[in-house]
XYZ file of C-alpha atoms in Angstrom:
784
model
C -13.729 14.810 11.107
C -13.770 14.990 14.883
C -16.565 16.794 16.674
C -16.170 20.535 17.233
C -15.904 19.937 20.983
C -13.195 17.323 20.582
C -11.414 19.532 18.077
C -11.435 22.545 20.407
C -10.238 20.413 23.293
C -7.374 19.042 21.217
C -6.533 22.512 19.943
C -6.349 23.968 23.430
C -4.134 21.099 24.569
C -1.935 21.411 21.513
C -1.318 25.117 21.890
C -1.331 25.433 25.671
C 0.947 22.555 26.626
C 3.615 22.870 23.957
C 5.671 26.012 23.714
C 6.833 24.810 20.295
C 4.654 22.812 17.890
C 4.466 19.068 18.317
C 6.498 16.857 16.024
C 5.880 13.292 15.027
C 7.580 10.813 17.293
C 10.815 9.836 15.591
C 13.624 7.519 16.550
C 15.519 10.708 17.473
C 12.950 13.523 17.960
C 14.298 17.050 17.771
C 11.959 18.882 20.113
C 14.106 22.009 20.294
C 14.013 22.583 16.521
C 10.891 20.939 15.105
C 10.408 23.143 12.066
C 12.409 23.448 8.908
C 13.263 26.557 6.996
C 12.393 28.730 5.236
C 9.162 30.335 6.314
C 6.957 29.979 3.237
C 4.935 33.058 4.163
C 6.412 36.349 2.991
C 6.059 39.208 5.475
C 4.131 37.109 7.978
C 5.199 39.455 10.758
C 3.819 42.467 8.817
C 7.011 44.470 9.300
C 6.587 45.573 5.680
C 2.973 46.624 6.164
C 0.689 44.450 3.998
C 3.247 43.700 1.288
C 2.637 40.106 0.154
C -0.989 40.131 1.304
C -4.395 40.831 -0.164
C -6.492 42.247 2.671
C -10.279 42.634 2.531
C -11.516 44.976 3.811
C -8.281 46.983 4.061
C -6.633 46.703 7.458
C -4.225 48.671 9.596
C -1.126 47.880 11.660
C -1.503 48.048 15.431
C 1.352 47.003 17.730
C 2.991 44.711 15.110
C -0.348 43.108 14.293
C -2.489 43.430 11.193
C -5.994 44.361 12.264
C -9.085 44.112 10.081
C -12.591 45.327 10.876
C -15.098 42.631 9.888
C -18.507 44.149 9.121
C -21.531 42.680 10.835
C -23.632 40.430 8.638
C -21.114 40.291 5.775
C -20.847 37.158 3.650
C -18.450 34.422 4.707
C -16.099 35.251 1.839
C -16.092 39.044 2.208
C -13.441 39.455 4.923
C -10.048 37.756 4.659
C -6.328 38.050 4.188
C -4.596 36.070 1.435
C -0.980 35.619 0.411
C 0.047 37.079 -2.945
C 3.478 35.408 -3.005
C 2.528 31.833 -3.833
C 4.388 28.816 -2.486
C 4.564 25.038 -3.070
C 3.076 22.365 -0.832
C 4.652 18.924 -1.257
C 2.256 15.995 -1.273
C 2.449 13.880 1.891
C 4.838 16.183 3.684
C 3.957 17.804 7.031
C 3.556 21.541 7.569
C 2.816 23.780 10.517
C 0.793 26.967 10.136
C 1.475 29.178 13.127
C 0.059 32.574 14.061
C -1.188 34.630 16.976
C -4.675 36.161 16.866
C -7.357 37.833 18.940
C -10.617 39.697 18.301
C -12.762 42.351 19.894
C -15.609 39.809 20.061
C -15.700 36.033 19.867
C -15.353 35.094 16.206
C -14.182 32.153 14.113
C -11.472 31.955 11.476
C -11.480 29.738 8.387
C -8.022 28.547 7.305
C -7.457 27.400 3.739
C -4.496 26.541 1.511
C -5.178 25.786 -2.128
C -3.051 25.406 -5.240
C -2.804 23.541 -8.524
C -1.279 20.157 -9.350
C 1.256 20.250 -12.214
C 0.748 16.543 -12.926
C -2.969 17.208 -13.350
C -2.308 19.679 -16.121
C -2.175 22.550 -13.671
C -5.783 22.026 -12.616
C -6.846 23.339 -9.200
C -6.968 20.699 -6.510
C -8.985 20.576 -3.331
C -7.672 22.518 -0.334
C -4.848 20.815 1.548
C -5.738 22.697 4.725
C -9.387 23.488 5.251
C -10.262 24.239 8.855
C -13.476 26.180 9.335
C -13.861 26.639 13.088
C -10.904 28.380 14.707
C -12.275 30.331 17.690
C -10.771 33.681 18.722
C -11.174 35.422 22.057
C -10.313 38.927 23.207
C -6.897 37.742 24.424
C -4.011 37.001 22.033
C -3.602 33.260 21.508
C -0.818 31.383 19.722
C -2.218 28.816 17.294
C -0.341 25.972 15.631
C -1.959 23.877 12.921
C -0.109 20.832 11.623
C -1.401 19.349 8.373
C -0.302 16.994 5.614
C -1.139 17.917 1.991
C -3.082 15.301 0.073
C -2.101 16.729 -3.315
C 0.928 18.434 -4.737
C 0.165 22.137 -4.609
C 1.984 24.540 -6.904
C 1.126 28.238 -6.781
C -0.535 27.716 -3.433
C -2.152 30.542 -1.521
C -2.970 30.770 2.161
C -6.318 32.359 2.937
C -7.458 33.245 6.439
C -11.137 34.127 6.356
C -12.901 36.036 9.117
C -16.389 34.631 9.643
C -18.558 37.649 10.533
C -20.954 37.993 13.392
C -24.500 38.904 12.456
C -24.978 41.848 14.795
C -21.679 43.566 15.491
C -18.595 44.712 13.631
C -15.560 42.852 14.947
C -11.906 43.779 14.845
C -9.591 40.809 14.216
C -5.817 41.141 14.728
C -3.145 38.687 13.572
C 0.635 38.550 13.938
C 3.521 36.139 13.451
C 2.028 34.186 10.546
C 4.422 31.446 9.467
C 4.301 28.216 7.493
C 7.136 25.715 7.800
C 7.586 22.105 6.774
C 8.603 19.690 9.487
C 12.295 19.216 10.221
C 13.159 15.502 10.391
C 16.882 15.982 10.971
C 19.079 14.890 12.578
C 17.875 11.325 12.150
C 19.450 8.205 13.601
C 18.212 5.014 11.996
C 17.315 2.235 14.417
C 19.000 -0.894 13.058
C 17.934 -3.048 15.987
C 20.196 -5.567 17.717
C 23.258 -6.857 15.911
C 21.810 -10.370 15.933
C 19.027 -10.449 13.336
C 16.491 -13.269 13.638
C 13.034 -14.223 12.442
C 11.199 -12.518 15.297
C 8.169 -14.772 14.927
C 10.372 -17.831 15.131
C 11.217 -21.084 13.426
C 9.628 -24.437 12.661
C 11.051 -27.360 14.668
C 11.873 -29.270 11.482
C 12.991 -26.237 9.491
C 16.163 -24.221 9.083
C 17.068 -21.857 11.929
C 19.482 -19.182 10.872
C 20.413 -15.724 12.097
C 22.646 -12.908 10.891
C 25.220 -11.156 13.059
C 26.396 -7.667 12.118
C 29.927 -7.134 13.402
C 33.258 -5.808 12.250
C 34.958 -8.964 13.525
C 36.991 -10.801 10.903
C 36.954 -13.979 12.964
C 34.111 -16.347 13.971
C 32.187 -15.277 17.057
C 30.833 -17.718 19.619
C 27.054 -17.768 20.036
C 24.632 -19.292 22.529
C 20.986 -20.246 22.139
C 19.182 -19.569 25.417
C 15.675 -20.764 26.255
C 12.958 -18.944 28.166
C 14.317 -20.217 31.498
C 17.745 -18.751 30.789
C 19.337 -22.135 30.169
C 21.857 -22.681 27.373
C 20.467 -25.211 24.901
C 22.872 -24.899 21.972
C 26.197 -23.252 21.186
C 28.459 -22.720 18.216
C 30.498 -20.264 16.184
C 29.378 -17.858 13.518
C 30.526 -18.154 9.926
C 32.179 -15.022 8.600
C 30.356 -13.763 5.520
C 32.041 -10.403 5.009
C 30.653 -7.305 3.373
C 26.947 -7.515 2.596
C 26.513 -5.395 -0.526
C 22.771 -5.240 0.135
C 23.413 -3.090 3.195
C 27.083 -2.143 3.270
C 27.412 -3.892 6.634
C 29.870 -6.612 7.632
C 27.970 -9.797 8.413
C 28.316 -13.273 9.873
C 25.766 -16.095 9.749
C 24.625 -18.288 12.627
C 22.994 -21.695 12.155
C 21.207 -23.492 14.987
C 19.015 -25.715 12.797
C 19.938 -28.847 14.740
C 17.970 -27.662 17.765
C 14.255 -28.507 17.524
C 12.664 -28.285 20.985
C 9.441 -26.266 20.828
C 9.115 -23.274 23.115
C 8.874 -19.495 23.359
C 11.219 -16.762 24.502
C 14.375 -18.102 22.891
C 17.218 -15.637 22.291
C 20.619 -15.862 20.619
C 23.477 -14.215 22.508
C 27.052 -13.767 21.343
C 30.513 -13.467 22.800
C 30.672 -9.824 21.714
C 27.626 -8.902 23.803
C 25.025 -8.803 21.036
C 21.638 -10.398 21.771
C 18.712 -11.072 19.489
C 15.065 -10.264 19.941
C 13.091 -13.200 21.412
C 11.440 -15.772 19.165
C 9.582 -19.083 19.299
C 10.166 -22.558 17.944
C 6.752 -23.994 17.115
C 5.092 -26.401 14.714
C 2.082 -24.024 14.543
C 4.250 -20.969 14.003
C 2.490 -19.686 10.865
C -1.121 -20.597 11.679
C -1.974 -17.126 12.992
C -0.251 -15.342 10.131
C -2.161 -17.485 7.639
C -5.390 -15.980 8.938
C -4.199 -12.443 9.731
C -2.607 -11.931 6.321
C -5.987 -12.756 4.762
C -7.982 -10.697 7.256
C -6.270 -7.686 5.695
C -8.378 -8.196 2.547
C -11.705 -8.128 4.356
C -10.719 -4.797 5.879
C -9.684 -3.488 2.437
C -13.118 -4.284 0.985
C -15.038 -1.570 -0.802
C -18.804 -1.336 -0.798
C -19.495 -3.166 2.448
C -19.650 -2.183 6.107
C -16.789 -3.710 8.101
C -18.276 -5.642 11.011
C -16.789 -5.104 14.478
C -17.499 -8.729 15.385
C -15.324 -9.869 12.507
C -12.623 -7.209 12.411
C -12.524 -5.846 16.000
C -14.289 -2.691 17.121
C -11.491 -0.277 16.198
C -11.627 -1.399 12.548
C -15.395 -1.279 12.116
C -16.539 1.338 9.593
C -19.536 2.138 7.383
C -19.698 0.937 3.813
C -17.867 3.238 1.447
C -18.404 4.231 -2.180
C -22.009 3.232 -2.632
C -23.130 6.617 -3.994
C -24.256 7.777 -0.555
C -23.195 11.435 -0.228
C -20.543 12.649 -0.054
C -19.468 9.606 -2.108
C -19.918 9.919 -5.868
C -19.322 6.237 -6.719
C -19.100 3.342 -7.207
C -22.600 2.121 -8.062
C -22.854 4.742 -10.799
C -19.396 5.564 -12.069
C -18.643 7.748 -15.110
C -15.504 7.875 -17.209
C -12.921 10.613 -16.899
C -13.725 13.982 -18.337
C -12.234 14.538 -21.779
C -9.850 17.187 -20.398
C -8.553 14.621 -17.931
C -8.059 12.173 -20.775
C -5.903 14.803 -22.438
C -3.719 14.903 -19.327
C -3.489 11.149 -18.764
C -3.664 9.699 -22.283
C -2.611 12.614 -24.453
C -6.010 12.793 -26.150
C -9.544 13.655 -24.960
C -10.672 10.123 -24.173
C -13.957 9.629 -22.347
C -17.042 7.423 -22.667
C -20.798 7.931 -22.684
C -21.896 5.333 -20.110
C -21.634 4.699 -16.400
C -20.876 1.383 -14.737
C -21.600 -0.191 -11.392
C -18.070 -1.038 -10.270
C -18.810 -1.596 -6.595
C -17.091 -4.290 -4.520
C -13.408 -5.092 -4.898
C -10.525 -4.185 -2.618
C -8.966 -0.799 -2.056
C -5.680 -1.329 -3.775
C -3.117 0.055 -1.362
C -2.779 3.144 0.802
C -5.240 4.863 -1.519
C -8.847 3.893 -2.203
C -8.526 3.293 -5.911
C -9.294 -0.079 -7.476
C -7.046 -1.444 -10.205
C -7.698 -4.445 -12.437
C -4.019 -5.101 -13.102
C -3.027 -5.244 -9.449
C -6.290 -6.940 -8.585
C -5.475 -9.608 -11.146
C -2.270 -10.901 -9.607
C -3.769 -10.578 -6.113
C -6.868 -12.600 -6.986
C -4.787 -15.218 -8.787
C -2.443 -15.593 -5.815
C -5.253 -16.172 -3.321
C -7.058 -18.521 -5.687
C -3.796 -20.334 -6.376
C -3.106 -20.833 -2.675
C -6.375 -22.756 -2.519
C -5.886 -24.535 -5.851
C -2.375 -25.573 -4.863
C -3.778 -27.064 -1.661
C -6.203 -29.199 -3.680
C -3.264 -31.031 -5.245
C -1.142 -31.312 -2.105
C -1.137 -34.340 0.165
C -2.920 -33.911 3.479
C -5.654 -31.516 4.551
C -4.100 -28.258 3.332
C -7.289 -27.232 1.525
C -9.386 -27.775 4.654
C -7.393 -25.071 6.466
C -8.503 -22.613 3.759
C -12.104 -23.779 3.680
C -15.413 -22.515 4.999
C -15.066 -21.027 8.471
C -11.300 -20.526 8.204
C -11.516 -16.715 8.015
C -13.366 -13.989 9.908
C -15.451 -12.811 6.954
C -19.228 -12.450 6.407
C -19.304 -15.527 4.139
C -17.680 -17.781 6.751
C -20.648 -20.158 7.004
C -21.965 -20.221 3.432
C -20.600 -23.643 2.545
C -17.897 -22.307 0.213
C -14.149 -22.110 0.915
C -13.417 -18.786 2.600
C -10.293 -18.104 0.552
C -12.358 -18.403 -2.620
C -15.046 -16.199 -1.070
C -12.520 -13.441 -0.391
C -11.030 -13.636 -3.871
C -14.547 -13.545 -5.302
C -15.135 -10.092 -3.795
C -12.390 -8.743 -6.044
C -13.359 -10.925 -8.991
C -16.888 -9.508 -8.872
C -15.458 -6.000 -9.195
C -13.234 -6.927 -12.129
C -16.175 -8.465 -13.996
C -18.040 -5.172 -13.599
C -15.154 -3.246 -15.176
C -15.839 -4.814 -18.586
C -17.020 -2.471 -21.332
C -20.642 -3.343 -22.199
C -21.405 -5.090 -25.473
C -22.228 -2.863 -28.441
C -20.837 0.244 -26.749
C -20.121 3.256 -28.975
C -16.540 3.408 -30.253
C -13.965 5.100 -28.028
C -10.916 7.201 -28.808
C -7.519 5.537 -29.145
C -4.509 6.993 -30.964
C -6.643 9.498 -32.845
C -9.242 6.983 -34.072
C -12.477 5.667 -32.648
C -12.439 1.895 -32.164
C -14.765 -0.734 -30.750
C -13.780 -1.376 -27.134
C -16.713 -3.645 -26.282
C -15.550 -6.528 -24.110
C -12.343 -4.811 -23.038
C -11.826 -3.973 -19.381
C -11.221 -0.555 -17.851
C -7.697 -0.429 -16.476
C -8.645 1.161 -13.155
C -10.998 3.445 -11.288
C -10.385 5.955 -8.519
C -11.059 9.533 -7.427
C -10.013 12.461 -9.601
C -7.554 13.672 -6.969
C -5.800 12.245 -3.952
C -7.754 12.177 -0.727
C -6.069 13.156 2.546
C -4.358 10.849 4.977
C -6.437 9.698 6.766
C -9.786 9.397 4.932
C -12.545 6.915 5.689
C -14.169 5.609 2.493
C -17.681 6.808 3.311
C -16.386 10.396 3.675
C -14.610 10.573 0.299
C -16.107 13.359 -1.822
C -13.815 13.022 -4.845
C -15.274 12.298 -8.283
C -14.832 8.551 -8.815
C -13.987 7.796 -12.440
C -13.305 4.995 -14.902
C -10.021 5.206 -16.790
C -9.473 4.012 -20.335
C -9.590 0.265 -21.008
C -6.249 -1.446 -21.504
C -5.086 -4.669 -23.062
C -3.181 -5.561 -19.898
C -6.209 -4.991 -17.674
C -8.398 -7.022 -20.004
C -5.989 -9.976 -20.014
C -5.729 -9.812 -16.210
C -9.476 -10.129 -15.955
C -9.563 -12.908 -18.570
C -6.911 -14.916 -16.717
C -8.407 -14.610 -13.235
C -11.968 -15.125 -14.468
C -10.911 -18.348 -16.230
C -9.156 -19.503 -13.058
C -12.188 -18.573 -10.931
C -14.515 -20.416 -13.319
C -12.872 -23.789 -12.699
C -12.560 -23.232 -8.943
C -16.209 -22.203 -8.539
C -17.684 -24.813 -10.885
C -18.467 -27.264 -8.064
C -19.817 -24.578 -5.730
C -21.698 -22.009 -7.813
C -22.246 -23.057 -11.411
C -23.914 -19.776 -12.365
C -20.999 -17.660 -11.116
C -18.527 -20.020 -12.767
C -20.359 -19.672 -16.068
C -20.422 -15.882 -15.728
C -16.663 -15.856 -15.126
C -15.901 -18.104 -18.078
C -18.128 -16.151 -20.437
C -16.516 -12.864 -19.386
C -13.039 -14.382 -19.748
C -13.709 -15.588 -23.274
C -15.248 -12.261 -24.286
C -12.325 -10.319 -22.827
C -9.719 -12.544 -24.460
C -11.413 -12.198 -27.842
C -11.612 -8.422 -27.408
C -7.847 -8.203 -26.948
C -7.395 -9.854 -30.334
C -9.145 -6.799 -31.797
C -7.213 -4.347 -29.600
C -3.833 -5.887 -28.759
C -1.884 -2.687 -28.066
C -3.966 -0.423 -25.849
C -1.336 0.234 -23.236
C -2.060 2.061 -19.993
C -0.394 5.454 -20.067
C 2.615 6.111 -17.887
C 1.312 9.673 -17.528
C -1.801 8.516 -15.682
C -0.159 8.453 -12.289
C -1.252 11.434 -10.240
C -4.916 12.239 -10.790
C -5.787 10.415 -7.584
C -4.163 7.096 -8.417
C -1.142 5.194 -9.721
C -0.524 4.357 -13.371
C 0.281 0.614 -13.404
C 1.515 1.168 -16.940
C 2.899 -1.747 -18.950
C 3.920 -1.617 -22.601
C 4.697 -5.324 -22.983
C 1.703 -7.624 -22.572
C 3.275 -10.757 -24.043
C 3.392 -12.203 -20.524
C -0.279 -11.386 -19.877
C -1.185 -13.144 -23.148
C 0.691 -16.244 -21.998
C -0.971 -16.180 -18.591
C -4.514 -15.646 -19.904
C -4.149 -18.328 -22.599
C -2.815 -20.759 -19.990
C -5.717 -20.227 -17.599
C -8.293 -20.502 -20.391
C -6.670 -23.657 -21.728
C -6.600 -25.338 -18.305
C -10.261 -24.480 -17.717
C -11.659 -25.268 -21.195
C -9.176 -27.725 -22.756
C -9.812 -25.757 -25.964
C -6.955 -26.253 -28.431
C -7.365 -22.688 -29.702
C -5.764 -21.481 -26.474
C -3.092 -24.167 -26.735
C -2.278 -22.840 -30.198
C -1.942 -19.316 -28.784
C 0.336 -20.635 -26.059
C 2.556 -22.334 -28.597
C 2.894 -19.099 -30.568
C 3.787 -17.027 -27.507
C 7.482 -16.218 -26.960
C 7.251 -17.549 -23.412
C 6.503 -21.014 -24.813
C 10.276 -21.376 -25.236
C 10.182 -21.893 -21.444
C 13.232 -19.771 -20.766
C 13.339 -19.918 -16.986
C 15.155 -16.595 -16.643
C 12.441 -14.863 -18.695
C 9.464 -16.467 -16.958
C 11.036 -16.100 -13.516
C 13.010 -12.856 -13.817
C 15.708 -11.828 -11.363
C 14.072 -10.414 -8.270
C 10.820 -12.341 -8.700
C 7.687 -11.947 -10.778
C 5.239 -9.097 -10.212
C 2.049 -7.465 -11.520
C 4.040 -6.328 -14.576
C 5.654 -9.725 -15.162
C 2.980 -12.413 -15.112
C 4.225 -15.245 -17.331
C 5.179 -17.081 -14.127
C 1.514 -17.185 -13.116
C 0.574 -19.064 -16.261
C 3.520 -21.429 -15.905
C 2.697 -22.216 -12.267
C -0.944 -22.935 -13.108
C 0.075 -25.214 -15.988
C 2.480 -27.067 -13.700
C 0.282 -27.392 -10.612
C -3.178 -28.029 -12.109
C -3.626 -31.289 -14.048
C -4.112 -30.553 -17.744
C -3.323 -31.961 -21.181
C -0.559 -29.537 -22.186
C 1.922 -31.651 -24.179
C 4.928 -29.913 -22.583
C 3.714 -29.961 -19.003
C 6.786 -31.873 -17.762
C 9.024 -29.274 -19.406
C 7.013 -26.506 -17.723
C 7.570 -28.186 -14.365
C 11.303 -28.332 -15.074
C 11.222 -24.619 -15.931
C 9.822 -23.888 -12.487
C 12.523 -25.994 -10.864
C 15.178 -24.141 -12.855
C 13.662 -20.779 -11.970
C 13.706 -21.779 -8.300
C 17.336 -22.874 -8.560
C 18.227 -19.503 -10.064
C 16.661 -17.761 -7.090
C 18.416 -20.101 -4.674
C 21.745 -19.317 -6.303
C 21.178 -15.652 -5.496
C 20.097 -16.476 -1.951
C 23.339 -18.357 -1.394
C 25.203 -15.076 -1.909
C 23.174 -13.219 0.735
C 23.681 -13.412 4.531
C 20.030 -12.632 5.347
C 18.084 -15.236 3.367
C 17.166 -12.661 0.748
C 16.571 -13.645 -2.876
C 17.266 -10.075 -3.990
C 20.358 -8.160 -4.991
C 18.448 -4.941 -5.621
C 15.495 -3.512 -3.733
C 12.717 -1.976 -5.846
C 9.462 -0.375 -4.709
C 7.549 -3.086 -2.834
C 10.646 -5.281 -2.526
C 9.019 -7.439 0.134
C 6.596 -8.750 -2.484
C 9.531 -9.575 -4.759
C 11.015 -11.594 -1.922
C 7.704 -13.334 -1.269
C 7.044 -14.116 -4.929
C 10.502 -15.653 -5.093
C 9.580 -17.738 -2.039
C 6.331 -18.723 -3.772
C 8.337 -19.964 -6.756
C 10.781 -21.959 -4.639
C 7.990 -23.383 -2.467
C 6.100 -24.448 -5.594
C 9.266 -26.204 -6.753
C 9.226 -28.097 -3.469
C 5.562 -29.026 -3.925
C 6.293 -30.331 -7.408
C 9.508 -32.189 -6.591
C 9.457 -32.889 -2.841
C 13.158 -32.035 -2.873
C 13.850 -30.698 0.620
C 16.482 -28.205 -0.546
C 13.665 -26.104 -2.018
C 11.758 -26.277 1.270
C 14.797 -25.181 3.259
C 15.403 -22.263 0.920
C 11.782 -21.101 0.976
C 11.554 -21.204 4.775
C 14.870 -19.358 5.053
C 13.510 -16.697 2.735
C 10.603 -16.016 5.094
C 13.061 -15.055 7.825
C 14.013 -11.896 5.911
C 10.433 -10.527 6.040
C 10.130 -11.177 9.761
C 13.328 -9.510 10.901
C 16.422 -11.240 9.579
C 17.508 -8.167 7.647
C 19.882 -5.245 8.098
C 17.330 -3.243 10.102
C 16.116 -6.174 12.238
C 12.721 -5.021 10.980
C 9.676 -7.250 10.900
C 7.634 -5.729 8.110
C 4.415 -7.424 9.254
C 2.412 -5.476 11.781
C 2.241 -7.010 15.270
C 4.563 -9.852 14.298
C 7.821 -9.385 16.163
C 9.388 -7.119 18.760
C 10.361 -4.479 16.184
C 7.507 -4.576 13.713
C 6.250 -1.855 11.406
C 3.754 0.547 13.004
C 3.140 3.571 10.804
C 1.721 2.166 7.570
C 0.943 4.542 4.701
C -2.798 4.092 4.306
C -5.846 6.305 4.363
C -7.518 3.715 6.576
C -4.673 3.441 9.075
C -2.811 6.771 9.150
C -2.840 6.859 12.950
C 0.525 8.608 13.107
C -1.087 11.613 11.417
C -4.474 11.422 13.109
C -2.723 11.506 16.491
C -0.762 14.584 15.424
C -3.374 16.627 13.566
C -6.414 17.649 15.645
C -8.669 18.310 12.657
C -8.164 14.795 11.245
C -10.463 11.861 11.828
C -9.118 9.405 14.373
C -8.127 6.078 12.828
C -6.360 3.013 14.231
C -3.025 1.602 13.207
C -3.145 -1.157 10.635
C -4.216 -4.596 11.837
C -2.000 -7.558 12.520
C -0.957 -9.242 9.298
C -0.685 -6.115 7.150
C 2.728 -5.848 5.496
C 4.798 -2.850 4.436
C 6.359 -2.654 0.996
C 9.814 -2.540 2.532
C 13.272 -1.420 1.489
C 13.423 0.683 -1.675
C 16.835 1.526 -3.118
C 15.326 4.548 -4.865
C 12.934 5.949 -2.253
C 10.963 9.011 -3.244
C 8.657 10.664 -0.729
C 9.084 13.484 1.806
C 10.337 11.420 4.779
C 12.640 9.337 2.582
C 13.947 12.431 0.836
C 14.908 13.795 4.243
C 16.319 10.786 6.090
C 17.321 8.140 3.534
C 19.677 10.156 1.340
C 22.519 7.890 0.215
C 21.011 4.789 1.808
C 22.069 1.311 0.685
C 19.626 -1.493 -0.183
C 18.063 -2.972 2.916
C 18.691 0.239 4.880
C 16.409 2.228 2.541
C 13.314 2.063 4.729
C 11.634 4.407 7.180
C 8.636 3.506 9.334
C 6.763 6.710 8.601
C 3.118 7.106 7.638
C 4.038 9.480 4.808
C 6.674 7.207 3.288
C 4.586 5.724 0.520
C 7.685 4.478 -1.325
C 8.809 2.230 1.554
C 5.905 1.852 3.987
C 2.694 1.486 2.011
C 0.462 -1.578 1.972
C -0.894 -3.168 -1.214
C -3.169 -6.075 -2.034
C -0.631 -7.747 -4.322
C 1.967 -7.639 -1.561
C -0.355 -9.077 1.081
C -1.666 -11.754 -1.269
C 1.906 -13.003 -1.703
C 2.288 -12.985 2.084
C -0.959 -14.932 2.473
C 0.164 -17.583 -0.036
C 3.515 -18.003 1.689
C 1.940 -18.125 5.158
C -0.557 -20.751 3.995
C 2.250 -22.828 2.523
C 4.506 -22.455 5.566
C 1.668 -23.446 7.905
C 1.595 -26.868 6.213
C 5.306 -27.499 6.696
């Protein structure tokens, strides 16, 4: 929280300069009507006396104000007014509390809103507004307090406490108390220029394509102009027609034949449309290769972030090392039994604590999840492992000294070092040997060797929150079969990659992997509950772990050459090598991991008798994705846009790029490079979803570390920076569900279902699995 002096200064500026409360900067701000209706406070103008209020001590009306005499020396909780008509606060919305107040002597107010969360079984949650130093003077002053609730608050009350002076009774008078949510309408979506390009640019030897949005039914002439204003290439667009992914009419433009390196290129058209500038460069993706990985260092838990490595604005103390107010993660208990009743439908808990420090903060929250950590760790490890079996010096570019991380000079490859930070956390999430039985489906069973699905605080923390200031109760959630298989797979992969560098760590990983895999044979159906989604973290529920079995068995077989794992592979349904099952439409994900096992079996030399067939499955899967891409005018591999759609696009690129590595067929390379264009601006919104990469790049990421849009608006919040270069938003979501999206994306179509708003967690959040896919693709593209 900012200092009292800074807070007071901001408060004075906020209330003195603006006749109406500030609103977040929007594409079309509505300064004249910033607040929505209705007023959530009943009788805030006190025209009906104190109806709707509990007043202590009893007050009186004076000149349309409610006045209360605050006794000298009373306790802090003795004098207050509180609403009796409760209201609802929506998580991650924005509200303004407004009122006018003065006092007979200088005195402070304490503002508080508090309710209960229905998804937490109706349990009380921490206050969404909790401001303790609001100074009054003898002159009436209009106050305006914006805030953003961290937790859903049903049956919420507003309490305004009067903090007494020690030596004199003070009269406090209030009037015009109101509470409104922000009004985001009308809203005009910025779709950027009609010519949509990769705003970073293009490789000299790669495809160079753009999309033109126009109602024209005929080809349109286009011109490629260099930085000096000279025409260097011309042609005509190809009419595509209606793009069902956006509802817009589109043409495509292809200038692949031009290969001169340079910066500041633009595409202009005969209808007056001009693209954003871009480069043509053989080193185009070198910076993104590093920046996309730098994101993980800055997501690290349990370590101070060094200004020399991450830039001064991103430096912060270590978080979650049991230094107050933190309650974890060195000593972390399980959920309370009552919480288990809410999340798992039975009073699950455990009788031990674990050190689950290290790891990455998963997304915009500061939870840590084994399932999402699994695919993220695998992807970073696989980027390095893939490079080992690729001609040239691809692995060198991922080696020691390639990243700005503390381990950059330890003699080990930096990409493996970064993945190890998460792997170390996942190893710690394993249930200790010989642990007492734990509750599952009404019976107590041995969960030794299984892995806790996730850990996080027992309620959401506000946006923004720095990790070292988090006071929530950090908790372990019930072990799951999916989480255990994720750990087994990534630990087996890590074991073979670390064997030549750190034999002891490699042995630890392999031992843990074998123990975890064996434990899932005893407990094959402990599925993470879909109800465990709002006690401070997401659910990551998955009731089909056949794919995780395939993946884990594959990694263990490659590492050990043990035929027992080969036998398990043969018995798995995915051994039929159905390309459409292993590489589902829209790309693989944390919940669909058979592709990870197949890619490892294809890329890493091993004795699997059907390895050639596995390679052909990957080629077929890639061809399926390319067939979809051929029907899209933007290079997209998607026909629908789920939560985190950018990672679906990138995982499809990963598949197609792997097909190129395995076959050296250039059609796969062309397709993969074309797919990257979508992420960097060749889409309906001309939106580069990677921060600081492109003219119109995402700014207002949903993250407790980087909620600058809120910290600039709300004086009582801690100041935080915007997310660093290389962080990527989740992107278009055909079914968006958060306060900004609910306001401004109603009826949106596909690629248009995105809003660059800090509170839009369904379209604008970051996540480690999304950035790991970006890092893999950037590393691959940098070698092309």
